[in-house]
Tab-separated table of C-alpha atoms and ligand atoms in Angstrom:
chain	number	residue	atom	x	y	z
B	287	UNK	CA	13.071	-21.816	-25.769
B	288	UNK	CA	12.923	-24.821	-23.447
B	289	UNK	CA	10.876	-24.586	-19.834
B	290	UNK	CA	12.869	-24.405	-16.973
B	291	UNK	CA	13.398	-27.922	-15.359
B	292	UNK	CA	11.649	-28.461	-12.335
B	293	UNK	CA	13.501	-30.106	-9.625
B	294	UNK	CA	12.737	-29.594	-6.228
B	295	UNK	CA	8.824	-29.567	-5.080
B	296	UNK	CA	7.044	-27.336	-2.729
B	297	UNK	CA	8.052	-28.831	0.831
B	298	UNK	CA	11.849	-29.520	-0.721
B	299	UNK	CA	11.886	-25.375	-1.787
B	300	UNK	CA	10.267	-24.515	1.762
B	301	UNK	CA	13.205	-26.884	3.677
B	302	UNK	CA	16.087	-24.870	1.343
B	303	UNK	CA	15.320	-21.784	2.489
B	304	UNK	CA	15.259	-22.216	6.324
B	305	UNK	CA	19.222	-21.825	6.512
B	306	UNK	CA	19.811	-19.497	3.679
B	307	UNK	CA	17.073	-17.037	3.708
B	308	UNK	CA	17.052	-14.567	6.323
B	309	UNK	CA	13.391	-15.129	8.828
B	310	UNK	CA	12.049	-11.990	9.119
B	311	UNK	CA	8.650	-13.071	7.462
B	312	UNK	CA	7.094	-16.749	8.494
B	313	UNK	CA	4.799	-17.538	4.461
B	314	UNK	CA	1.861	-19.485	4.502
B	315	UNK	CA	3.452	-23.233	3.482
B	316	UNK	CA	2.374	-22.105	-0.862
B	317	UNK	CA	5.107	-21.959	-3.533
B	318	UNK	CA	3.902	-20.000	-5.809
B	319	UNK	CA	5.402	-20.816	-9.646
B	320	UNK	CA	2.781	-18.527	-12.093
B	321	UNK	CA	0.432	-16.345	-12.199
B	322	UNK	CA	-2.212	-14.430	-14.235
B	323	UNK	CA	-5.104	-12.499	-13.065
B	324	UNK	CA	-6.990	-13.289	-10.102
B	325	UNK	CA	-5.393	-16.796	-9.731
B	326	UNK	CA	-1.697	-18.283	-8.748
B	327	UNK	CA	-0.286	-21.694	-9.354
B	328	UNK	CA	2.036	-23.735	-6.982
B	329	UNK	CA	5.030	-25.720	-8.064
B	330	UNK	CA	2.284	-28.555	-8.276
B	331	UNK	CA	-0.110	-26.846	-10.564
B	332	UNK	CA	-2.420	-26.219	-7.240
B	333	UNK	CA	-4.572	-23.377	-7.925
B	334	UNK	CA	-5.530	-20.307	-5.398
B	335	UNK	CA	-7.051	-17.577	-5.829
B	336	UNK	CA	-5.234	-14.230	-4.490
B	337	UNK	CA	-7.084	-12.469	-1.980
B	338	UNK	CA	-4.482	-10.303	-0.721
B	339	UNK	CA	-2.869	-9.016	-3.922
B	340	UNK	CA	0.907	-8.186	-2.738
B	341	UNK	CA	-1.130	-5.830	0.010
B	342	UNK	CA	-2.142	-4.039	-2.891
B	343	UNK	CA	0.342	-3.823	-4.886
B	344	UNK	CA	-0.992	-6.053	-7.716
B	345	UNK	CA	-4.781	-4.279	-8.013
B	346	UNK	CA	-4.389	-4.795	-11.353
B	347	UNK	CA	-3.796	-8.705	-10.798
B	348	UNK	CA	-1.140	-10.599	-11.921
B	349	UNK	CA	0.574	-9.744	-15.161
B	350	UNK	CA	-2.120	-7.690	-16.488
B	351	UNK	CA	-1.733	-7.507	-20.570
B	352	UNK	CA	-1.457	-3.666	-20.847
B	353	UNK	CA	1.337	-3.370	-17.673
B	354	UNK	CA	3.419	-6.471	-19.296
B	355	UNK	CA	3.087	-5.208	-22.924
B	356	UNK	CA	4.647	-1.757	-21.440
B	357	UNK	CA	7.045	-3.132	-19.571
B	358	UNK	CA	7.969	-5.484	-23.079
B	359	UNK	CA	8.465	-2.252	-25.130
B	360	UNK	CA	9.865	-0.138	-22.915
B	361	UNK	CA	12.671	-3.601	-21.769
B	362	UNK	CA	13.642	-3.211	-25.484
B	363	UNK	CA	14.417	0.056	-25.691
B	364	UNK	CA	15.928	1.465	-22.533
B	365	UNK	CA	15.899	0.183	-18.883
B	366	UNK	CA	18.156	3.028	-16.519
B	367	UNK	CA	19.934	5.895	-17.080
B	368	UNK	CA	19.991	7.549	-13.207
B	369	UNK	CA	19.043	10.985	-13.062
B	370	UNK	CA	22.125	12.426	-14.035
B	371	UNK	CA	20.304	12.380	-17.618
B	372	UNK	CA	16.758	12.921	-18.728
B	373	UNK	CA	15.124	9.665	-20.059
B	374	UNK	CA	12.189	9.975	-22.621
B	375	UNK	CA	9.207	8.283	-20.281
B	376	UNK	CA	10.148	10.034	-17.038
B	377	UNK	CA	7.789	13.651	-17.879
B	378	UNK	CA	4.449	11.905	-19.277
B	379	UNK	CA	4.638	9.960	-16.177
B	380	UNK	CA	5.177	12.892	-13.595
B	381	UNK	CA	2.109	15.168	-15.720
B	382	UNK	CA	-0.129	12.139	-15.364
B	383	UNK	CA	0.042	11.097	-12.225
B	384	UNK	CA	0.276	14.650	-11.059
B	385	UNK	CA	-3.398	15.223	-13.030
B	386	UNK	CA	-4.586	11.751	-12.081
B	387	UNK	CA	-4.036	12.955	-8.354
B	388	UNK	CA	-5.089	16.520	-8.894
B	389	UNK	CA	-1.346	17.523	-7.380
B	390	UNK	CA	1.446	19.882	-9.010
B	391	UNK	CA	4.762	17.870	-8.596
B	392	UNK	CA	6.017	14.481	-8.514
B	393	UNK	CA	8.792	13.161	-6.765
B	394	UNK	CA	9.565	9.546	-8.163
B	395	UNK	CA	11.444	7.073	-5.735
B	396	UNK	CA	11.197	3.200	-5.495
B	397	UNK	CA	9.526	1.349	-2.512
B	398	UNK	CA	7.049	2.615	-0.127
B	399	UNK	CA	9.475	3.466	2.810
B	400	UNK	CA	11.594	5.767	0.510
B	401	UNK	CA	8.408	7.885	-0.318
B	402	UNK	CA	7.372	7.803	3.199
B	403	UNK	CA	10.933	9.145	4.021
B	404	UNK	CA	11.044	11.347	1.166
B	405	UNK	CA	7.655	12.663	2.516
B	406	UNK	CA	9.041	13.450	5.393
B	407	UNK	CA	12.538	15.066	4.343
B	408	UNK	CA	10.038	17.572	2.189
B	409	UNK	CA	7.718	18.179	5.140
B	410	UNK	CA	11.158	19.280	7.413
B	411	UNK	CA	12.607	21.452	4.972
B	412	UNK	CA	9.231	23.029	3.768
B	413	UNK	CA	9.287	23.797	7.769
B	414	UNK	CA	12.312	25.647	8.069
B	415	UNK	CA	12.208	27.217	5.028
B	416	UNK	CA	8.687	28.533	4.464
B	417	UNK	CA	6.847	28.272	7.349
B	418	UNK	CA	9.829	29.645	9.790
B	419	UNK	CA	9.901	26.956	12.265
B	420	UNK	CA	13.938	27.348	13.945
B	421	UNK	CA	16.834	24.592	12.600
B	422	UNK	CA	16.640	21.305	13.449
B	423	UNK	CA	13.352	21.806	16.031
B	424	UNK	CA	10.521	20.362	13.574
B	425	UNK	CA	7.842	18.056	14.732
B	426	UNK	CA	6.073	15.826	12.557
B	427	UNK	CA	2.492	14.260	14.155
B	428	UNK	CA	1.894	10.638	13.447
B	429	UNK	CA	-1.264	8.090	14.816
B	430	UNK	CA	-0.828	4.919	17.110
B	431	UNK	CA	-0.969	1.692	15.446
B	432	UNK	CA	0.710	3.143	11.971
B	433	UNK	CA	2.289	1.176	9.369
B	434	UNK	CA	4.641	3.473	7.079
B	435	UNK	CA	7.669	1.090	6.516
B	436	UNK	CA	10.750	-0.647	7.881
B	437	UNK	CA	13.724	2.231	7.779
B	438	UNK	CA	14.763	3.088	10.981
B	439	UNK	CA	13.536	6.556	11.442
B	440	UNK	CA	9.751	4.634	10.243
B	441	UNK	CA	9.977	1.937	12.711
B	442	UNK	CA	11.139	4.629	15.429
B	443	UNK	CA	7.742	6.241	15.034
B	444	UNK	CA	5.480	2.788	15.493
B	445	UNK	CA	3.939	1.533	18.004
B	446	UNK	CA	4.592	-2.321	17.238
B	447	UNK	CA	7.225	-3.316	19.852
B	448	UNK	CA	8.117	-6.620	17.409
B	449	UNK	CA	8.676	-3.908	14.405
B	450	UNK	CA	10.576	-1.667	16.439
B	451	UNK	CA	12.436	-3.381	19.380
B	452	UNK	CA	16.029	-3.761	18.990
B	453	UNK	CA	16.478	-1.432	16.446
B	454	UNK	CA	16.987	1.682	18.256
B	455	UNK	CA	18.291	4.415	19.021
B	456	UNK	CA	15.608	6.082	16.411
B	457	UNK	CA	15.213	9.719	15.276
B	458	UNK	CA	13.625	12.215	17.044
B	459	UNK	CA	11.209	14.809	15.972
B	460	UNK	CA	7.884	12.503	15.792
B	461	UNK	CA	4.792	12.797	18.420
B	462	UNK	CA	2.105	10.195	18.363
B	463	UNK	CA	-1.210	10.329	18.786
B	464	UNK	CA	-4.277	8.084	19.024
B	465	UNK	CA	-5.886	7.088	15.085
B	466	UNK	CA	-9.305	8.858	15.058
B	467	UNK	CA	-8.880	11.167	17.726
B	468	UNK	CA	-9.184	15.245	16.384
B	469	UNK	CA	-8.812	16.478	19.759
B	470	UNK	CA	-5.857	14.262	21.163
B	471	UNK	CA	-4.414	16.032	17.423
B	472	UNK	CA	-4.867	19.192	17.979
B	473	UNK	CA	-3.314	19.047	21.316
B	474	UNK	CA	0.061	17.605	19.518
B	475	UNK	CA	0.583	20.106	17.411
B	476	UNK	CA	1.666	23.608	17.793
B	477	UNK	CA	4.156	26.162	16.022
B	478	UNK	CA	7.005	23.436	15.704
B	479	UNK	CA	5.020	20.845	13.497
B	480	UNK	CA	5.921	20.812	9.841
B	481	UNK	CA	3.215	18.322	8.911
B	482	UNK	CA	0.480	15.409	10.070
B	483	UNK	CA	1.305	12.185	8.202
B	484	UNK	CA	-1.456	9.579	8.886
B	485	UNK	CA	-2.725	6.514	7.009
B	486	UNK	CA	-6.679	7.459	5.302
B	487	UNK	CA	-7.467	3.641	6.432
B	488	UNK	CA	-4.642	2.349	8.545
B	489	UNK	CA	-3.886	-1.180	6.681
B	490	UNK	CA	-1.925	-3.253	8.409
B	491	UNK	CA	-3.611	-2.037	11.596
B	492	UNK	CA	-6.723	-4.385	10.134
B	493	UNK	CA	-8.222	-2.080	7.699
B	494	UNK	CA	-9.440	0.318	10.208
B	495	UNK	CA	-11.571	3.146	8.638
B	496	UNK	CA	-11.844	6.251	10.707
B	497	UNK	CA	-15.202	8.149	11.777
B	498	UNK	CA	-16.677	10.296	8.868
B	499	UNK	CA	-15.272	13.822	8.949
B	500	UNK	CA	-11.947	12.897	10.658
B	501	UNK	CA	-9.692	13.253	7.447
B	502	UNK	CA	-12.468	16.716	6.552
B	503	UNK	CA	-10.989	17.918	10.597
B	504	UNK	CA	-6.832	16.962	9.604
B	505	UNK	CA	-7.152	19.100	6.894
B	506	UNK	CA	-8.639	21.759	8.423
B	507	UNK	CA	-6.386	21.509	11.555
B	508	UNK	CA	-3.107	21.196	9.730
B	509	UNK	CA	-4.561	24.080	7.676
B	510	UNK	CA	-4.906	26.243	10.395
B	511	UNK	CA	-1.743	25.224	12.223
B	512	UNK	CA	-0.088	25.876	8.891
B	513	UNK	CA	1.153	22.616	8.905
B	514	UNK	CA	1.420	20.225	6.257
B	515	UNK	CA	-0.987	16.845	5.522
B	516	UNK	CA	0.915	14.223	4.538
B	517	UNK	CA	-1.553	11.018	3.616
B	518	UNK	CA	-0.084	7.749	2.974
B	519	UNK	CA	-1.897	5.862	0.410
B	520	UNK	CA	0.813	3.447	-0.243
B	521	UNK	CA	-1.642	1.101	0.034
B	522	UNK	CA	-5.666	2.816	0.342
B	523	UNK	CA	-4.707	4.496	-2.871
B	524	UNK	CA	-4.984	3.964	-6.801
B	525	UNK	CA	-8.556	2.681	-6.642
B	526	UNK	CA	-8.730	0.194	-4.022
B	527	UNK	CA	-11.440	1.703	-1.655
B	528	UNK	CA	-13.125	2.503	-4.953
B	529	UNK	CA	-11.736	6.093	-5.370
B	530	UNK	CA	-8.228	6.637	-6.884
B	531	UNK	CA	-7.350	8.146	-3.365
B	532	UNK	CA	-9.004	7.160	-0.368
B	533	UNK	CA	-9.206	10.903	0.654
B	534	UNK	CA	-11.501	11.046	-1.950
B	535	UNK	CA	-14.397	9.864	0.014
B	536	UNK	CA	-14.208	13.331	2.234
B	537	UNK	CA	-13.379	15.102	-0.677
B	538	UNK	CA	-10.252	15.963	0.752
B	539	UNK	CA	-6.682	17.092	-0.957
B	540	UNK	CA	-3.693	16.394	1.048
B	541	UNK	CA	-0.559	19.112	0.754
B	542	UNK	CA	1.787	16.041	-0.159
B	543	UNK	CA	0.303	12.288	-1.007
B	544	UNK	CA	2.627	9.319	-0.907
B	545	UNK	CA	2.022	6.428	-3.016
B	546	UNK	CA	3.486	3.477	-4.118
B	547	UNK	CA	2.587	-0.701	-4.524
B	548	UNK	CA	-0.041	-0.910	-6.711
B	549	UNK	CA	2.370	2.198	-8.837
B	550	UNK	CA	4.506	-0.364	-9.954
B	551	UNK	CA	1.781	-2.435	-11.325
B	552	UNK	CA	3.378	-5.615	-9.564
B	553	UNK	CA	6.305	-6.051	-11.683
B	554	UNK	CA	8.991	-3.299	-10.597
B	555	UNK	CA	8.875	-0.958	-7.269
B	556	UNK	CA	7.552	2.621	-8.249
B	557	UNK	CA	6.402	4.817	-5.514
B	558	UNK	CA	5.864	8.538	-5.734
B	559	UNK	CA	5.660	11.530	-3.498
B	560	UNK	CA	3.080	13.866	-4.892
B	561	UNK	CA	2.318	17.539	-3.990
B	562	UNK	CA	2.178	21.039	-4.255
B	563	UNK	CA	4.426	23.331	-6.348
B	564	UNK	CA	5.235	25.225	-3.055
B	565	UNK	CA	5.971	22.115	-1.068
B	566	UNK	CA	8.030	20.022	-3.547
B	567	UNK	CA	9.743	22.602	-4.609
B	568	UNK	CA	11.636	23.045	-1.910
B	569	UNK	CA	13.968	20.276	-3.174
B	570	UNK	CA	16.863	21.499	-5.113
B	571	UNK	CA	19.712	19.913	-7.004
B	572	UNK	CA	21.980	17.448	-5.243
B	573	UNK	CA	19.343	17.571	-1.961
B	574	UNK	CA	17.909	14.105	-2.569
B	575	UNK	CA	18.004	11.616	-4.771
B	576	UNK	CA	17.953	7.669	-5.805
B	577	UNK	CA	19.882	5.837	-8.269
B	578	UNK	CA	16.917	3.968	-9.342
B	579	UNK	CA	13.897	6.392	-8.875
B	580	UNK	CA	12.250	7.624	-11.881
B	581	UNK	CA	14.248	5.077	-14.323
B	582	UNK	CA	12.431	4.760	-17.741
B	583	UNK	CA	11.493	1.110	-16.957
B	584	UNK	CA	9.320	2.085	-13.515
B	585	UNK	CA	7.997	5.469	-15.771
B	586	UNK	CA	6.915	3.437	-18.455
B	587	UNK	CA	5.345	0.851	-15.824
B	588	UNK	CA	3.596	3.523	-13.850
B	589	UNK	CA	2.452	5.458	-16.989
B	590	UNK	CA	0.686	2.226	-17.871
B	591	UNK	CA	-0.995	2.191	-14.297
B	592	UNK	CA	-1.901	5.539	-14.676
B	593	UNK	CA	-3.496	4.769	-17.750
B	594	UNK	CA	-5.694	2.000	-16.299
B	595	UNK	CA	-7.265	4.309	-13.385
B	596	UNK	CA	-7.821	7.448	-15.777
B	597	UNK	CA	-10.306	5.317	-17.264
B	598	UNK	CA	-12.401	4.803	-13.877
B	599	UNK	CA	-12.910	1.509	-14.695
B	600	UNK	CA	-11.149	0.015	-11.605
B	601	UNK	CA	-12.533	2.359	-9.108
B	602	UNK	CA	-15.621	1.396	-10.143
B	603	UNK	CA	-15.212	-2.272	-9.988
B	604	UNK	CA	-13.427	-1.763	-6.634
B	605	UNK	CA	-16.885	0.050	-5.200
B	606	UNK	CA	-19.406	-2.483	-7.055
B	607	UNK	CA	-17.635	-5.353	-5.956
B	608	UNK	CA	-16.960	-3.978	-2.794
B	609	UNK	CA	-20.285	-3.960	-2.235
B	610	UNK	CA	-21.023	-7.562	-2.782
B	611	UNK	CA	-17.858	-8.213	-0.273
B	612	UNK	CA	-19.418	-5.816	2.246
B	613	UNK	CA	-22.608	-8.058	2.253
B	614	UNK	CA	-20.786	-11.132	1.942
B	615	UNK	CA	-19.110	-10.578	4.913
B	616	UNK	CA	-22.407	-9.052	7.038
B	617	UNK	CA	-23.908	-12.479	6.097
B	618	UNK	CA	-21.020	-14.250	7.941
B	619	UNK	CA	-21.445	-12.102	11.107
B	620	UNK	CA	-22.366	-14.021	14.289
B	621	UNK	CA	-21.436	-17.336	12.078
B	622	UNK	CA	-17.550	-16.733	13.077
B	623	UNK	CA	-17.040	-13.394	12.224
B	624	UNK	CA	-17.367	-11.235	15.399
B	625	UNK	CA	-17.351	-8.237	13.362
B	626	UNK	CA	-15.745	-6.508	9.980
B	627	UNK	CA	-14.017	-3.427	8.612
B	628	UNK	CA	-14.756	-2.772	4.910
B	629	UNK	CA	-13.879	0.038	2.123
B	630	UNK	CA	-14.136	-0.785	-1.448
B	631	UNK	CA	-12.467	-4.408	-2.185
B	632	UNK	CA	-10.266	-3.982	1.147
B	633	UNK	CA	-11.749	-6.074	4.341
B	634	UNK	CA	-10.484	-6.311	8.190
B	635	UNK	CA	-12.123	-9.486	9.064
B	636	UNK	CA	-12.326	-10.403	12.750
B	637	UNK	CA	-12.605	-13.983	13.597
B	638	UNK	CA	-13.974	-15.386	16.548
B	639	UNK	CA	-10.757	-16.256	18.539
B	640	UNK	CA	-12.530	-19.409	19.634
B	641	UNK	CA	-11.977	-21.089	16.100
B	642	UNK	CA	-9.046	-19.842	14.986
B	643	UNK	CA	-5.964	-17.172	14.790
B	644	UNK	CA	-5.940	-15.057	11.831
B	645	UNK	CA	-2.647	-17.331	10.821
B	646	UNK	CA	-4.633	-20.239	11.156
B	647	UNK	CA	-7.647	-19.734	9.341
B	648	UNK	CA	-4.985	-18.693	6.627
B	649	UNK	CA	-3.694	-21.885	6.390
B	650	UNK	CA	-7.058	-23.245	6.438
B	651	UNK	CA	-8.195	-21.203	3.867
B	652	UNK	CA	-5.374	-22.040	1.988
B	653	UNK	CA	-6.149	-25.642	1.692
B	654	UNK	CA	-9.458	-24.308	0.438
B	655	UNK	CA	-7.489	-22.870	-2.281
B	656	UNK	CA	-7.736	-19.194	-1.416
B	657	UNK	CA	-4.971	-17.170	-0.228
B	658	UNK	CA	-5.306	-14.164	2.497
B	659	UNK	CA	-2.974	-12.998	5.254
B	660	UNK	CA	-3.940	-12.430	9.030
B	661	UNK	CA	-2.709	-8.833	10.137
B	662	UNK	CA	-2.543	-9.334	14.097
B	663	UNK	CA	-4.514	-11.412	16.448
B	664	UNK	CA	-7.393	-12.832	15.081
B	665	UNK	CA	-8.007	-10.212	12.111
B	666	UNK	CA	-7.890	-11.534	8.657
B	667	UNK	CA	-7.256	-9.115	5.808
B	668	UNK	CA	-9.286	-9.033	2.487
B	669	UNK	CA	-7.873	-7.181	-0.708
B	670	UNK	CA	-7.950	-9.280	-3.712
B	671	UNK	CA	-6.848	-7.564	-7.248
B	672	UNK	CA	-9.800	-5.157	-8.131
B	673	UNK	CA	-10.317	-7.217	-11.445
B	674	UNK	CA	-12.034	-9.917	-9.572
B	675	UNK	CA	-15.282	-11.137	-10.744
B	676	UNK	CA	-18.115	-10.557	-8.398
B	677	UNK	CA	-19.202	-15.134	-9.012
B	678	UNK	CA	-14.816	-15.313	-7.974
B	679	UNK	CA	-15.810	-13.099	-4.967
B	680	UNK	CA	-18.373	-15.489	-3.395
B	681	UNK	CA	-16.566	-18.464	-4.404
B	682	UNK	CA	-14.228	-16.989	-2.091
B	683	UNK	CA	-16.904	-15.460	0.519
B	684	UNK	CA	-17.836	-19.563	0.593
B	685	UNK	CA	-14.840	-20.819	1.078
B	686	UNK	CA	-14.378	-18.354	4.323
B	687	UNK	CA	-18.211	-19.410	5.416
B	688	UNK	CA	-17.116	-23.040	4.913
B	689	UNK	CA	-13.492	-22.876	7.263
B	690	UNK	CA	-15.777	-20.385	9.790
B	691	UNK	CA	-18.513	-23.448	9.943
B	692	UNK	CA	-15.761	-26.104	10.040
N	995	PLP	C1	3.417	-1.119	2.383
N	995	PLP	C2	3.298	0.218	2.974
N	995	PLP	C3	4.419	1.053	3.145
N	995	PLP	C4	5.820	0.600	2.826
N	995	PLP	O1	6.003	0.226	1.499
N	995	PLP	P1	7.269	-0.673	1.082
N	995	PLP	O2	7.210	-0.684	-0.416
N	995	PLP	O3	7.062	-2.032	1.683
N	995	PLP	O4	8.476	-0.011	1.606
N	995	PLP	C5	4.208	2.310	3.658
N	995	PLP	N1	2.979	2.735	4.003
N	995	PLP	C6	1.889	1.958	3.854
N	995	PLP	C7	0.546	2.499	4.240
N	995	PLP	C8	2.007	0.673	3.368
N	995	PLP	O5	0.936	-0.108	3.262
């Protein structure tokens, strides 16, 4: 086997994709060639270490032995076979992850977005057809400043004007509500609403974590609404707040959980929807579907990943080492951090505007060699993979203190 040839460098790779690649993101200025672990390599052999993790989806880090050695086996034996058969891998996954998550059923689709609109195709249906609400007149309540996805009916329900402006008209049926707020809740929802779909900690909102007891009131509220809890942990869940659900912390259990990123173990999209017999099963044959959900490949992948958290191992890392993050970053307060949101090995980091948007202390912490994203404004966003060790940790906690004091 010969390596592939190398021809064009970082910059040169960066220029050829200006006219051919559509611009809906704007990267940090890395090319990124290999990876393994904690740490990724440039087309130059620069090293950085990954302190965003694919927003979660690699908590494992990159290429970890036990999800590439799956994915190996299962590559040489069968890849796809679309549901119109049963593949071999496709039940030990579902009666995993439905004990791993404490939940009945399993609904396997692909990316995040499809599970957030599969979510919210079961949460209509279990509407009309158990809890009585007329055709075609369900609500479904969501919270300001969400992130769920990029379909249109999603982006119809934010309240980013760049995510959703121009791509109208949207579906109806969604009410929105300010994050945090029980009462302003309560107020939305009434005998139409087939569920509450919220984010545990909103991500991309800057790692906001809600008041203690707000998740313990949705569930009681959509309880005694008779309404449904949908919680996205596309990205709190499968161990990075240091719990393999973020829910966990109020010792809550959703109706239906949506998950997804870190499911795939960052080689191949897996994302589930996960619930109740009596919600799930509304779904019956030929009512929803994808050509790609639940292939071997992904159930072999997410078996693996299932594997990993059933031994506790990462939550706990994610809580001990969250820890030493949480401190790390109270340290930096009044020395450029005006102030910090923090769960497990996840971070919202606000920077004093004065030295820097959260896009350019990026960049300058990439020339430092670590590798972050800003969310909006000056917010920076911590959530490297949850195998990090705690001396990698303050290496990068430095490296922050050093571009703060800069
Ligand atoms: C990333 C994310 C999604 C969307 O997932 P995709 O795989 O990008 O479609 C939905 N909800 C939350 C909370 C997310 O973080």
């Amino acid at each position: 086997m010969t390596a592939p040839v190398r021809t064009r460098t970082s910059s040169e790779l960066i220029q050829a994709e200006e006219p051919v690649l559509a611009h809906n993101y704007h990267p940090l200025p890395v090319v990124v060639a290999r990876a393994e672990g904690v740490w990724v390599e440039d087309v130059e052999g620069r090293r950085y270490l990954d302190m965003l993790a694919g927003y979660s989806a690699l908590n494992f880090g990159h290429r970890h032995p036990a999800l590439i050695d799956a994915a190996h086996r299962q590559l040489d034996r069968l890849t796809l076979t679309s549901r119109a058969f049963h593949n071999d891998r496709l039940a030990e996954f579902a009666e995993r992850l439905a004990e791993l998550t404490g939940q009945d059923m399993v609904l396997p689709m692909n990316t995040g977005a499809e599970a957030v609109e599969s979510g919210i195709k079961v949460a209509r249906k279990w509407a009309y057809e158990v809890k009585g609400v007329p055709a075609d007149r369900a609500t479904i309540v969501v919270a300001a400043d969400n992130f769920h996805g990029r379909t249109t009916t999603i982006v119809g329900f934010s309240t980013d004007e760049t995510a959703r402006s121009g791509f109208g008209p949207f579906t109806p049926g969604f009410r929105i509500v300010p994050y945090n707020d029980l009462a302003a809740l309560q107020a939305a929802v009434d005998e139409t609403t087939a569920a509450v779909l919220i984010e545990p900690i909103q991500g991309e909102a800057g790692v906001v974590v809600p008041d203690d007891g707000y998740l313990t009131g949705v569930r009681d509220l959509t309880r005694r609404a008779d309404c449904l809890f949908v919680a996205d942990e596309i990205q709190s869940g499968l161990g990075r707040t240091g719990r393999t659900l973020a829910v966990e912390h109020e010792g809550v259990v959703p109706d239906v959980l949506l998950l997804g990123k870190a499911l795939g173990g960052g080689i191949v999209p897996v994302s589930a929807v996960v619930g109740r017999r009596e919600v799930l099963g509304v779904l019956r044959p030929g009512e929803h579907g994808s050509t790609f959900g639940g292939n071997p490949l992904a159930a072999a992948i997410g078996t693996a990943v299932v594997e990993l958290l059933e031994t506790g191992e990462f939550q706990r890392r994610a809580a001990e080492s969250g820890a030493v993050l949480r401190e790390g970053l109270g340290e930096l307060v009044g020395k450029g951090v005006v102030g910090f949101r923090a769960r497990g090995l996840w971070a919202g980091v606000d920077v004093d505007p004065a030295i820097g948007t959260g896009r350019e202390i990026s960049e300058r912490l990439m020339r430092e060699g670590v590798l972050v994203k800003d969310t909006h404004g000056s917010t920076i966003r911590l959530a490297p993979p949850l195998t990090i060790t705690e001396d990698e940790l303050r290496c990068a906690l430095r490296s922050l203190e050093k571009v703060l004091a800069a």
